Coordinates of C-alpha atoms and ligand atoms in Angstrom, one line a residue:
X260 CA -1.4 -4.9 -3.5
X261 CA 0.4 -2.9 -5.9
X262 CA 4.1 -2.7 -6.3
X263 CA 4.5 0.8 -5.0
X264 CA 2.4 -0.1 -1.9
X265 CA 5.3 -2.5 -0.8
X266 CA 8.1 0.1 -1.6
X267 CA 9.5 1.3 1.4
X268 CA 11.4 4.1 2.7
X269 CA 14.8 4.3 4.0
X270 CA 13.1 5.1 7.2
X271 CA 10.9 2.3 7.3
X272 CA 13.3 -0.5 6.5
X273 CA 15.2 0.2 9.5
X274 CA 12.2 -0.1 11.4
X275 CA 11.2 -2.9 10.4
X276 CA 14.8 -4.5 10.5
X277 CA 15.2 -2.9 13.8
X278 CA 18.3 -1.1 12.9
X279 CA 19.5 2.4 12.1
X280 CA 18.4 4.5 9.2
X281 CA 22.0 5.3 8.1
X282 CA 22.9 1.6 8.0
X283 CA 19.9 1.3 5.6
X284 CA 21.6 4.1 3.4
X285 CA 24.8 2.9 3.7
X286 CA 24.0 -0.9 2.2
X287 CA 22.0 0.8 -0.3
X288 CA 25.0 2.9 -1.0
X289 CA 27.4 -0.1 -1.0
X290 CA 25.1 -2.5 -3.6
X291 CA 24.3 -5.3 -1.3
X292 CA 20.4 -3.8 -0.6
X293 CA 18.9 -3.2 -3.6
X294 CA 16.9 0.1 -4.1
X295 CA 15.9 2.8 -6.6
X296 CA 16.4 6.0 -6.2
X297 CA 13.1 8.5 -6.7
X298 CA 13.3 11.9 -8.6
X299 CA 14.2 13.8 -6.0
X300 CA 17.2 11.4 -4.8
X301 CA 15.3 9.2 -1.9
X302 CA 15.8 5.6 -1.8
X303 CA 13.5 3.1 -2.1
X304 CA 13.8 -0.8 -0.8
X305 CA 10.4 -3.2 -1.9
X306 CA 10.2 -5.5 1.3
X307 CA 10.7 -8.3 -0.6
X308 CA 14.7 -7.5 -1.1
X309 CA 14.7 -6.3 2.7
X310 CA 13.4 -10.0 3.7
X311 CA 16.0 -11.6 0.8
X312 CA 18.8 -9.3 2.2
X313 CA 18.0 -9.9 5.7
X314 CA 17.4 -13.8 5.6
X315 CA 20.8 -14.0 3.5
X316 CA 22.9 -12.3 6.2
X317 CA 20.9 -14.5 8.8
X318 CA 20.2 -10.9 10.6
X319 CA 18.5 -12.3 13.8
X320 CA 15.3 -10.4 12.9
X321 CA 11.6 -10.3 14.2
X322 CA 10.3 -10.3 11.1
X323 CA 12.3 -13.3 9.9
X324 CA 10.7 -15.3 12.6
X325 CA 7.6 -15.4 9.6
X326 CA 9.8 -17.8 7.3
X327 CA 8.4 -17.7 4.2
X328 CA 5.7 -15.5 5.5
X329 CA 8.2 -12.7 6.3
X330 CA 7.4 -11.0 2.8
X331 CA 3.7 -11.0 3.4
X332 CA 4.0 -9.8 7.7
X333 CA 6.1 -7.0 6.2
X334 CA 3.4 -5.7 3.2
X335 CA 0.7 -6.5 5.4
X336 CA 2.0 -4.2 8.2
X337 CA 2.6 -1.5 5.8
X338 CA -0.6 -1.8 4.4
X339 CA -2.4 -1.7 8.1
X340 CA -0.1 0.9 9.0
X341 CA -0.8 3.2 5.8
X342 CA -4.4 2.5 4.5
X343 CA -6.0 0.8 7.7
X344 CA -6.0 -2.5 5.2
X345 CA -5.8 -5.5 7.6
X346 CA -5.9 -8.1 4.7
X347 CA -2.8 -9.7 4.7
X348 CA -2.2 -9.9 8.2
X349 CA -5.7 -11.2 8.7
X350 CA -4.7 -13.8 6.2
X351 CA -1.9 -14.9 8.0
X352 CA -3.2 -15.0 11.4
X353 CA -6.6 -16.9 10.2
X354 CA -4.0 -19.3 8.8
X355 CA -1.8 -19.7 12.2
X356 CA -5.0 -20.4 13.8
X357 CA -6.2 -23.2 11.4
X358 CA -2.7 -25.2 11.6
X359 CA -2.9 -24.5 15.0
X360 CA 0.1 -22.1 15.9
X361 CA -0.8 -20.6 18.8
X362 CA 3.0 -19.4 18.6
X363 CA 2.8 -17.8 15.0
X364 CA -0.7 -16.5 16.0
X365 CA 0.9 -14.8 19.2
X366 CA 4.3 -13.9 17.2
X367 CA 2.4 -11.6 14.8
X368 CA 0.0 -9.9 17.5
X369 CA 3.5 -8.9 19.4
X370 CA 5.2 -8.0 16.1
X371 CA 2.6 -5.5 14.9
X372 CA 2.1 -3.9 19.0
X373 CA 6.0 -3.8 18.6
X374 CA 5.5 -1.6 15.3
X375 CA 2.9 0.5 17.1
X376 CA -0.3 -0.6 16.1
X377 CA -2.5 0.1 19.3
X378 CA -4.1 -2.9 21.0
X379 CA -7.5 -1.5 19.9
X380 CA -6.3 -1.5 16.6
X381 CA -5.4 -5.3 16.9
X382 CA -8.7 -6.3 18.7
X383 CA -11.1 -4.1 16.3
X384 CA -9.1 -4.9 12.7
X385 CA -7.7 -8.0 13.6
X386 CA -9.1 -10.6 16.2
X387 CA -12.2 -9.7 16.3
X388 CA -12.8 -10.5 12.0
X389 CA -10.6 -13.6 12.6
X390 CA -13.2 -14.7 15.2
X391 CA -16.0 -14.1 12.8
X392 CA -14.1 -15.9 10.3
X393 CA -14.5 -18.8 12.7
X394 CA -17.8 -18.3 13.7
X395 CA -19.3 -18.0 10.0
X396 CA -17.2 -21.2 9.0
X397 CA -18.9 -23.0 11.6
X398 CA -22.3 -21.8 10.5
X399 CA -21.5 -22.9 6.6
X400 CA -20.4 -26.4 7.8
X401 CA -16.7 -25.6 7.1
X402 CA -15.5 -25.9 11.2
X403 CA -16.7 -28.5 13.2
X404 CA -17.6 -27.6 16.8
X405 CA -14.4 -28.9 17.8
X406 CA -12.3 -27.0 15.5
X407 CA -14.3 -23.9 16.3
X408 CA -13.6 -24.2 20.2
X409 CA -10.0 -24.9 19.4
X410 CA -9.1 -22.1 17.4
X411 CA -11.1 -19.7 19.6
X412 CA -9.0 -21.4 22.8
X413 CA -5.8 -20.5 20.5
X414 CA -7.1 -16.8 20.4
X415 CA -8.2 -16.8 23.7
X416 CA -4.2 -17.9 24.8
X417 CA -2.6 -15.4 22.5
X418 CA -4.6 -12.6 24.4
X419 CA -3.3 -14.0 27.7
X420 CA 0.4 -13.9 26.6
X421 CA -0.2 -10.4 25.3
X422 CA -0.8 -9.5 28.7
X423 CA 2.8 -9.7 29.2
X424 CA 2.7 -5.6 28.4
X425 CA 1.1 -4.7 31.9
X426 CA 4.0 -4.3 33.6
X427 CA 5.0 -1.8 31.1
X428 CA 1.6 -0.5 32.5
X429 CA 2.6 -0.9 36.3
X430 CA 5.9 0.9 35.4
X431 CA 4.1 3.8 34.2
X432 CA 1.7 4.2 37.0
X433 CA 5.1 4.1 40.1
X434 CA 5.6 7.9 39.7
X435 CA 3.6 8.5 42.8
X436 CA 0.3 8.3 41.7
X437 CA -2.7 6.1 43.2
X438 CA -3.2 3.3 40.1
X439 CA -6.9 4.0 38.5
X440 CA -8.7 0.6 39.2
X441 CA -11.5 -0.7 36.8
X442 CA -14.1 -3.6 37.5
X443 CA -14.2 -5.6 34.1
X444 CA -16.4 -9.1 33.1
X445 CA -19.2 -10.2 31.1
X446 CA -22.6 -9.5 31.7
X447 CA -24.8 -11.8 33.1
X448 CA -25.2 -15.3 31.2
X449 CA -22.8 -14.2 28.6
X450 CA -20.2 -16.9 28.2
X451 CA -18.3 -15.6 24.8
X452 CA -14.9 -14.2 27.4
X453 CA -13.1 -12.6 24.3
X454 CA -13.8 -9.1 24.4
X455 CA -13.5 -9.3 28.6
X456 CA -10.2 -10.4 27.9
X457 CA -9.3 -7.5 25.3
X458 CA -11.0 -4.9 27.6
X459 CA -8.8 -5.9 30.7
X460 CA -5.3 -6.3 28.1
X461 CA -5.6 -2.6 26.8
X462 CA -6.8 -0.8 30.5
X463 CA -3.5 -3.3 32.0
X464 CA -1.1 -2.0 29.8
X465 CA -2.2 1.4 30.5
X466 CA -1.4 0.8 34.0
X467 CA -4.7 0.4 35.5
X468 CA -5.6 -2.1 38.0
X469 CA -8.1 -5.0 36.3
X470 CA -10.1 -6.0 38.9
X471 CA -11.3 -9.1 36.4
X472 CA -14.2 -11.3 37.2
X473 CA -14.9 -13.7 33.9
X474 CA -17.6 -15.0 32.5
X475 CA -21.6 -14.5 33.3
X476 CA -21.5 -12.1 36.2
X477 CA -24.5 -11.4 38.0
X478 CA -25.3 -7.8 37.6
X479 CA -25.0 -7.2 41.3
X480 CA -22.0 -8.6 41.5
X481 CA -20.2 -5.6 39.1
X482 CA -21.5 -2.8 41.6
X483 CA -20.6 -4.8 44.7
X484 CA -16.8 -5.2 43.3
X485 CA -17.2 -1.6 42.3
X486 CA -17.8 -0.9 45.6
X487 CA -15.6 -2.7 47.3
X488 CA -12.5 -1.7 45.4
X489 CA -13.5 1.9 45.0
X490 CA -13.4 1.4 41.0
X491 CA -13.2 4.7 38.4
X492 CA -14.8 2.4 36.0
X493 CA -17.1 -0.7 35.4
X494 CA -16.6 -2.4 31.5
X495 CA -18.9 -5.4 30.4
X496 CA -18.6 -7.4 27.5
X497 CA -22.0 -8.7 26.0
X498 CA -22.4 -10.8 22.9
X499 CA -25.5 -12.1 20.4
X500 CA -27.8 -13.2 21.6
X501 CA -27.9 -10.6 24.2
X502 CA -28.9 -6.9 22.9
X503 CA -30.4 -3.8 23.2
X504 CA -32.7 -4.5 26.1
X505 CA -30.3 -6.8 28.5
X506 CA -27.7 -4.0 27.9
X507 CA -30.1 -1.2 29.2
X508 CA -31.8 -3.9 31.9
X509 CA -28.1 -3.8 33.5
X510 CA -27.5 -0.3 33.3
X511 CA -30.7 0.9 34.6
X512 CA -29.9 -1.8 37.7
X513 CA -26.1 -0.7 37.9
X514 CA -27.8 3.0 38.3
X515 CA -30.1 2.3 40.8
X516 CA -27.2 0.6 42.9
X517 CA -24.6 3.6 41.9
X518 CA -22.8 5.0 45.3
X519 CA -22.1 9.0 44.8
X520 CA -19.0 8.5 47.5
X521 CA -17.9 6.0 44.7
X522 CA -18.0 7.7 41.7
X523 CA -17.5 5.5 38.7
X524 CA -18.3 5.2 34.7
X525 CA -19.5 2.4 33.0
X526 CA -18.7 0.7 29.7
X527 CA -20.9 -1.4 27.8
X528 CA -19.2 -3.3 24.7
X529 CA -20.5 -5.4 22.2
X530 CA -20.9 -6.1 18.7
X531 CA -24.8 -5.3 18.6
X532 CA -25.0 -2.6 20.9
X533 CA -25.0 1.4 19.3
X534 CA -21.6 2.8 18.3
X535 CA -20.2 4.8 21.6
X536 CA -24.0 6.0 22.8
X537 CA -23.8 8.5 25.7
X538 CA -26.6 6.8 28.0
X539 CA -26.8 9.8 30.2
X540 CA -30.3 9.7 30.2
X541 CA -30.6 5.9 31.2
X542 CA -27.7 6.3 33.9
X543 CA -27.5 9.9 35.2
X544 CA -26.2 9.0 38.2
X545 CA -23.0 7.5 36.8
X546 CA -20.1 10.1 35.7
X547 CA -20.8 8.7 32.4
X548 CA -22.2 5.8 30.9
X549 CA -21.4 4.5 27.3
X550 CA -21.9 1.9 25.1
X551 CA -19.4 0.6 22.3
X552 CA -19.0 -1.5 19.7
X553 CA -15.7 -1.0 18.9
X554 CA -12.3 -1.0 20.8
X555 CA -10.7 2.2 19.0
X556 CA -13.6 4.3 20.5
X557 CA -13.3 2.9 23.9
X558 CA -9.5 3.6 23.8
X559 CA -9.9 7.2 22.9
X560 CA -12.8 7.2 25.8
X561 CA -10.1 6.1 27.9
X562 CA -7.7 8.1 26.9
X563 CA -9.9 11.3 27.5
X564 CA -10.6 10.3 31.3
X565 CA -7.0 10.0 31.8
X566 CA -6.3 13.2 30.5
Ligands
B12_910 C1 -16.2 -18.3 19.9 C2 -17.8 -18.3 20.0 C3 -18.4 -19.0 21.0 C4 -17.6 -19.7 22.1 C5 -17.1 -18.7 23.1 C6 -15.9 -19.2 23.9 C7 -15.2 -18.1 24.6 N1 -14.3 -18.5 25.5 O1 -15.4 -16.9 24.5 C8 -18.7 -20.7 22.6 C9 -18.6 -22.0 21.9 C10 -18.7 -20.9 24.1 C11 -20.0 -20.0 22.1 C12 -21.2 -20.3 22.7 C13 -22.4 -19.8 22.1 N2 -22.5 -19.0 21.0 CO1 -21.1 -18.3 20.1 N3 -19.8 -17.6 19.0 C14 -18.5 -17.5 19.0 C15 -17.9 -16.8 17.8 C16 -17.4 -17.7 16.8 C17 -16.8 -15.8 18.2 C18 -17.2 -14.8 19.3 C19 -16.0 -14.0 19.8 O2 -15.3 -14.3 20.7 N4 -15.7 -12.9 19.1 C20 -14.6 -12.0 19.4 C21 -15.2 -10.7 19.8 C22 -14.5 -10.1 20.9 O3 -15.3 -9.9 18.7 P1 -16.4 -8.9 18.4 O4 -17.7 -9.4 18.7 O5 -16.2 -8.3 17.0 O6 -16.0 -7.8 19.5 C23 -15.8 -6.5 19.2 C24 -16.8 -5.6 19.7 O7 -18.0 -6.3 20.0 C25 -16.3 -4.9 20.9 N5 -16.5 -5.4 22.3 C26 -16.8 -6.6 22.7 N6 -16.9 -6.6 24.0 C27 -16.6 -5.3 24.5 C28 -16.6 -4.8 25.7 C29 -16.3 -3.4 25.9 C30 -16.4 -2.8 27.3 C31 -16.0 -2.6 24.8 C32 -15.7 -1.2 24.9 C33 -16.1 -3.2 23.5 C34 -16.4 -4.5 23.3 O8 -14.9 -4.9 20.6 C35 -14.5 -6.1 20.0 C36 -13.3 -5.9 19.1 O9 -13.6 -5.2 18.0 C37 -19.1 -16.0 17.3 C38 -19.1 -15.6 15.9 C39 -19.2 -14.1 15.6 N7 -19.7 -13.8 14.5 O10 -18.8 -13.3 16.4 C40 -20.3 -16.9 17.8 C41 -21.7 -16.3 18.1 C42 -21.5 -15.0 18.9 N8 -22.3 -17.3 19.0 C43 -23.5 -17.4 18.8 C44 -24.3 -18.3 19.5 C45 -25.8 -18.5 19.0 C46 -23.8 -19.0 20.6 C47 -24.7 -19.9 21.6 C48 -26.0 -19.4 22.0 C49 -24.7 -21.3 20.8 C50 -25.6 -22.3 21.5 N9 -26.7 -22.6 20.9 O11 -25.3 -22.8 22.6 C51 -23.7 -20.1 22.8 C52 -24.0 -19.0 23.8 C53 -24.6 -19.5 25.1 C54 -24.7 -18.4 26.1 N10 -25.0 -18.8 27.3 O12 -24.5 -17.3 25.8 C55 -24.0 -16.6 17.6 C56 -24.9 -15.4 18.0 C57 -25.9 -15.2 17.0 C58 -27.1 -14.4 17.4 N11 -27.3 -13.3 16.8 O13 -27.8 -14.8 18.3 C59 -22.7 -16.2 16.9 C60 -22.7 -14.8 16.2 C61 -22.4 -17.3 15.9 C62 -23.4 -17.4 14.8 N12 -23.2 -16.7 13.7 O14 -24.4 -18.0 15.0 N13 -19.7 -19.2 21.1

């Protein structure tokens, strides 16, 4: 990264410290922060001196929870934030996984929600490249089976404490309005739980109720719990080996066993399946019927039906 990618502003210090701007301003001011000033008079802090200053004054910070990482957290969330550049965070979390921090693994994915990056964000730029990561050094010989299941039990954890969020969700929904409920597990066979678990994190924390059934769900099984609990929306997580034709297999059935008095769309995710495909003409009985491969389209998806 170049050195003026990890120059912040005045604005962005104090976020990241968690303070005010004008206390930023006024330790510049007073010589114990250093900065530069630009042409037209704004100050400028690189992260490293915010980490020296902050770690020297023992500020009880977030970000100082990274030890020597704190640098590195701090680039690598203004580079995520500003370019969409995941590198040194994915660095860093591939790393906490490998030593076996679950805690510094979980630590980061709470820092960077707390600095607003979106849980789809997180799942599409983050997890989900770590976990390939894993998967492709088991294929080379580099992981061990063991290792592999270890680290992806690590992940697996850190989604689960995430989860802590859906009560901000719960909060949201008490203003007198019925919570939206959505039916959410993997199809049929499918034992890779990961991108169930991120489905049912992002709908929690946006106060819907997770009607969550796991792993290898019979097919039946998601319209019976749609059924039964009146659910707005059905997701399923597949995975490689499974493509193209077990995705539209389930549909077609989930169409066939669609209830009008219920109405209800379906979600499809997965890493082989067409990026956010309207399958209107494979499921015209549903409201709507997608597939994804991505969280950031689901997330908008979502955020359209809520509208
Ligand atoms: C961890 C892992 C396992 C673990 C899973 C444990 C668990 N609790 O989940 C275990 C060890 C059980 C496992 C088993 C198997 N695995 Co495996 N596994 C993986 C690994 C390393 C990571 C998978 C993962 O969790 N990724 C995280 C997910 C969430 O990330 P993602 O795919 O990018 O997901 C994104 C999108 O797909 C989307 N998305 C996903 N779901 C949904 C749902 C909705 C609704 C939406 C909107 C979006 C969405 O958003 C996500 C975020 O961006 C992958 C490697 C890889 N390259 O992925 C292999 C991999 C998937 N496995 C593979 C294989 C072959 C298997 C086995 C068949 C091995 C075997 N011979 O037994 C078995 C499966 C048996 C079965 N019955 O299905 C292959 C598949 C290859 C292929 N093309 O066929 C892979 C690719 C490894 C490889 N390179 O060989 N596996």
């Amino acid at each position: 990264m170049s050195d003026a990618q990890t120059i912040l502003s005045t604005r962005e210090a104090a976020s990241l410290l968690g303070v005010h701007e004008s206390s930023i301003k006024r330790w510049c001011n007073e010589g114990a922060l250093s900065c530069r000033t630009t042409a037209g008079g704004h100050r400028r802090i690189p992260v490293d001196a915010l980490v020296r200053f902050a770690s020297e004054r023992r500020m009880n910070l977030p970000l100082l929870a990274f030890g020597d990482e704190a640098a590195r957290v701090g680039r690598g969330l203004l580079r995520a934030q500003r370019e969409g550049d995941f590198t040194d965070l994915y660095e860093v979390a591939y790393d906490a996984l490998a030593h076996g921090d679950v805690e510094r693994f979980t630590r980061l994915l709470t820092f960077l929600r707390r600095h607003d990056v979106s849980p789809a964000r997180l799942f599409d730029h983050l997890v989900g490249p770590v976990m390939r990561r894993i998967g492709e050094g088991y294929v080379t010989g580099h992981l061990s089976v063991g290792e592999e299941h270890r680290m992806t039990g690590l992940v697996r954890d850190a989604i689960l404490r995430l989860d802590a969020p859906a009560d901000e969700g719960l909060r949201k929904q008490r203003n007198g309005r019925k919570r939206r409920v959505a039916v959410v597990g993997c199809l049929q066979g499918e034992v890779h739980e990961l991108g169930a678990l991120m489905v049912r994190h992002m709908l929690a924390a946006r106060g819907w109720q997770v009607i969550y059934l796991g792993l290898d769900v019979p097919t039946e099984e998601f319209a019976g719990q749609q059924h039964r609990h009146e659910a707005q929306l059905m997701c399923i997580s597949m995975m490689p080996p499974r493509g193209l034709p077990e995705a539209l297999a389930a549909v077609r059935l989930l169409d066939r066993m669609y209830d009008p008095k219920r109405p209800c769309r379906l979600a499809l995710g997965g890493p082989g399946l067409p990026e956010d495909r309207d399958l209107r003409d494979v499921a015209p009985r549903f409201l709507e019927a997608r597939f994804f491969s991505r969280m950031e389209p689901f997330d908008r998806w979502i955020q359209a039906i809520e509208a």
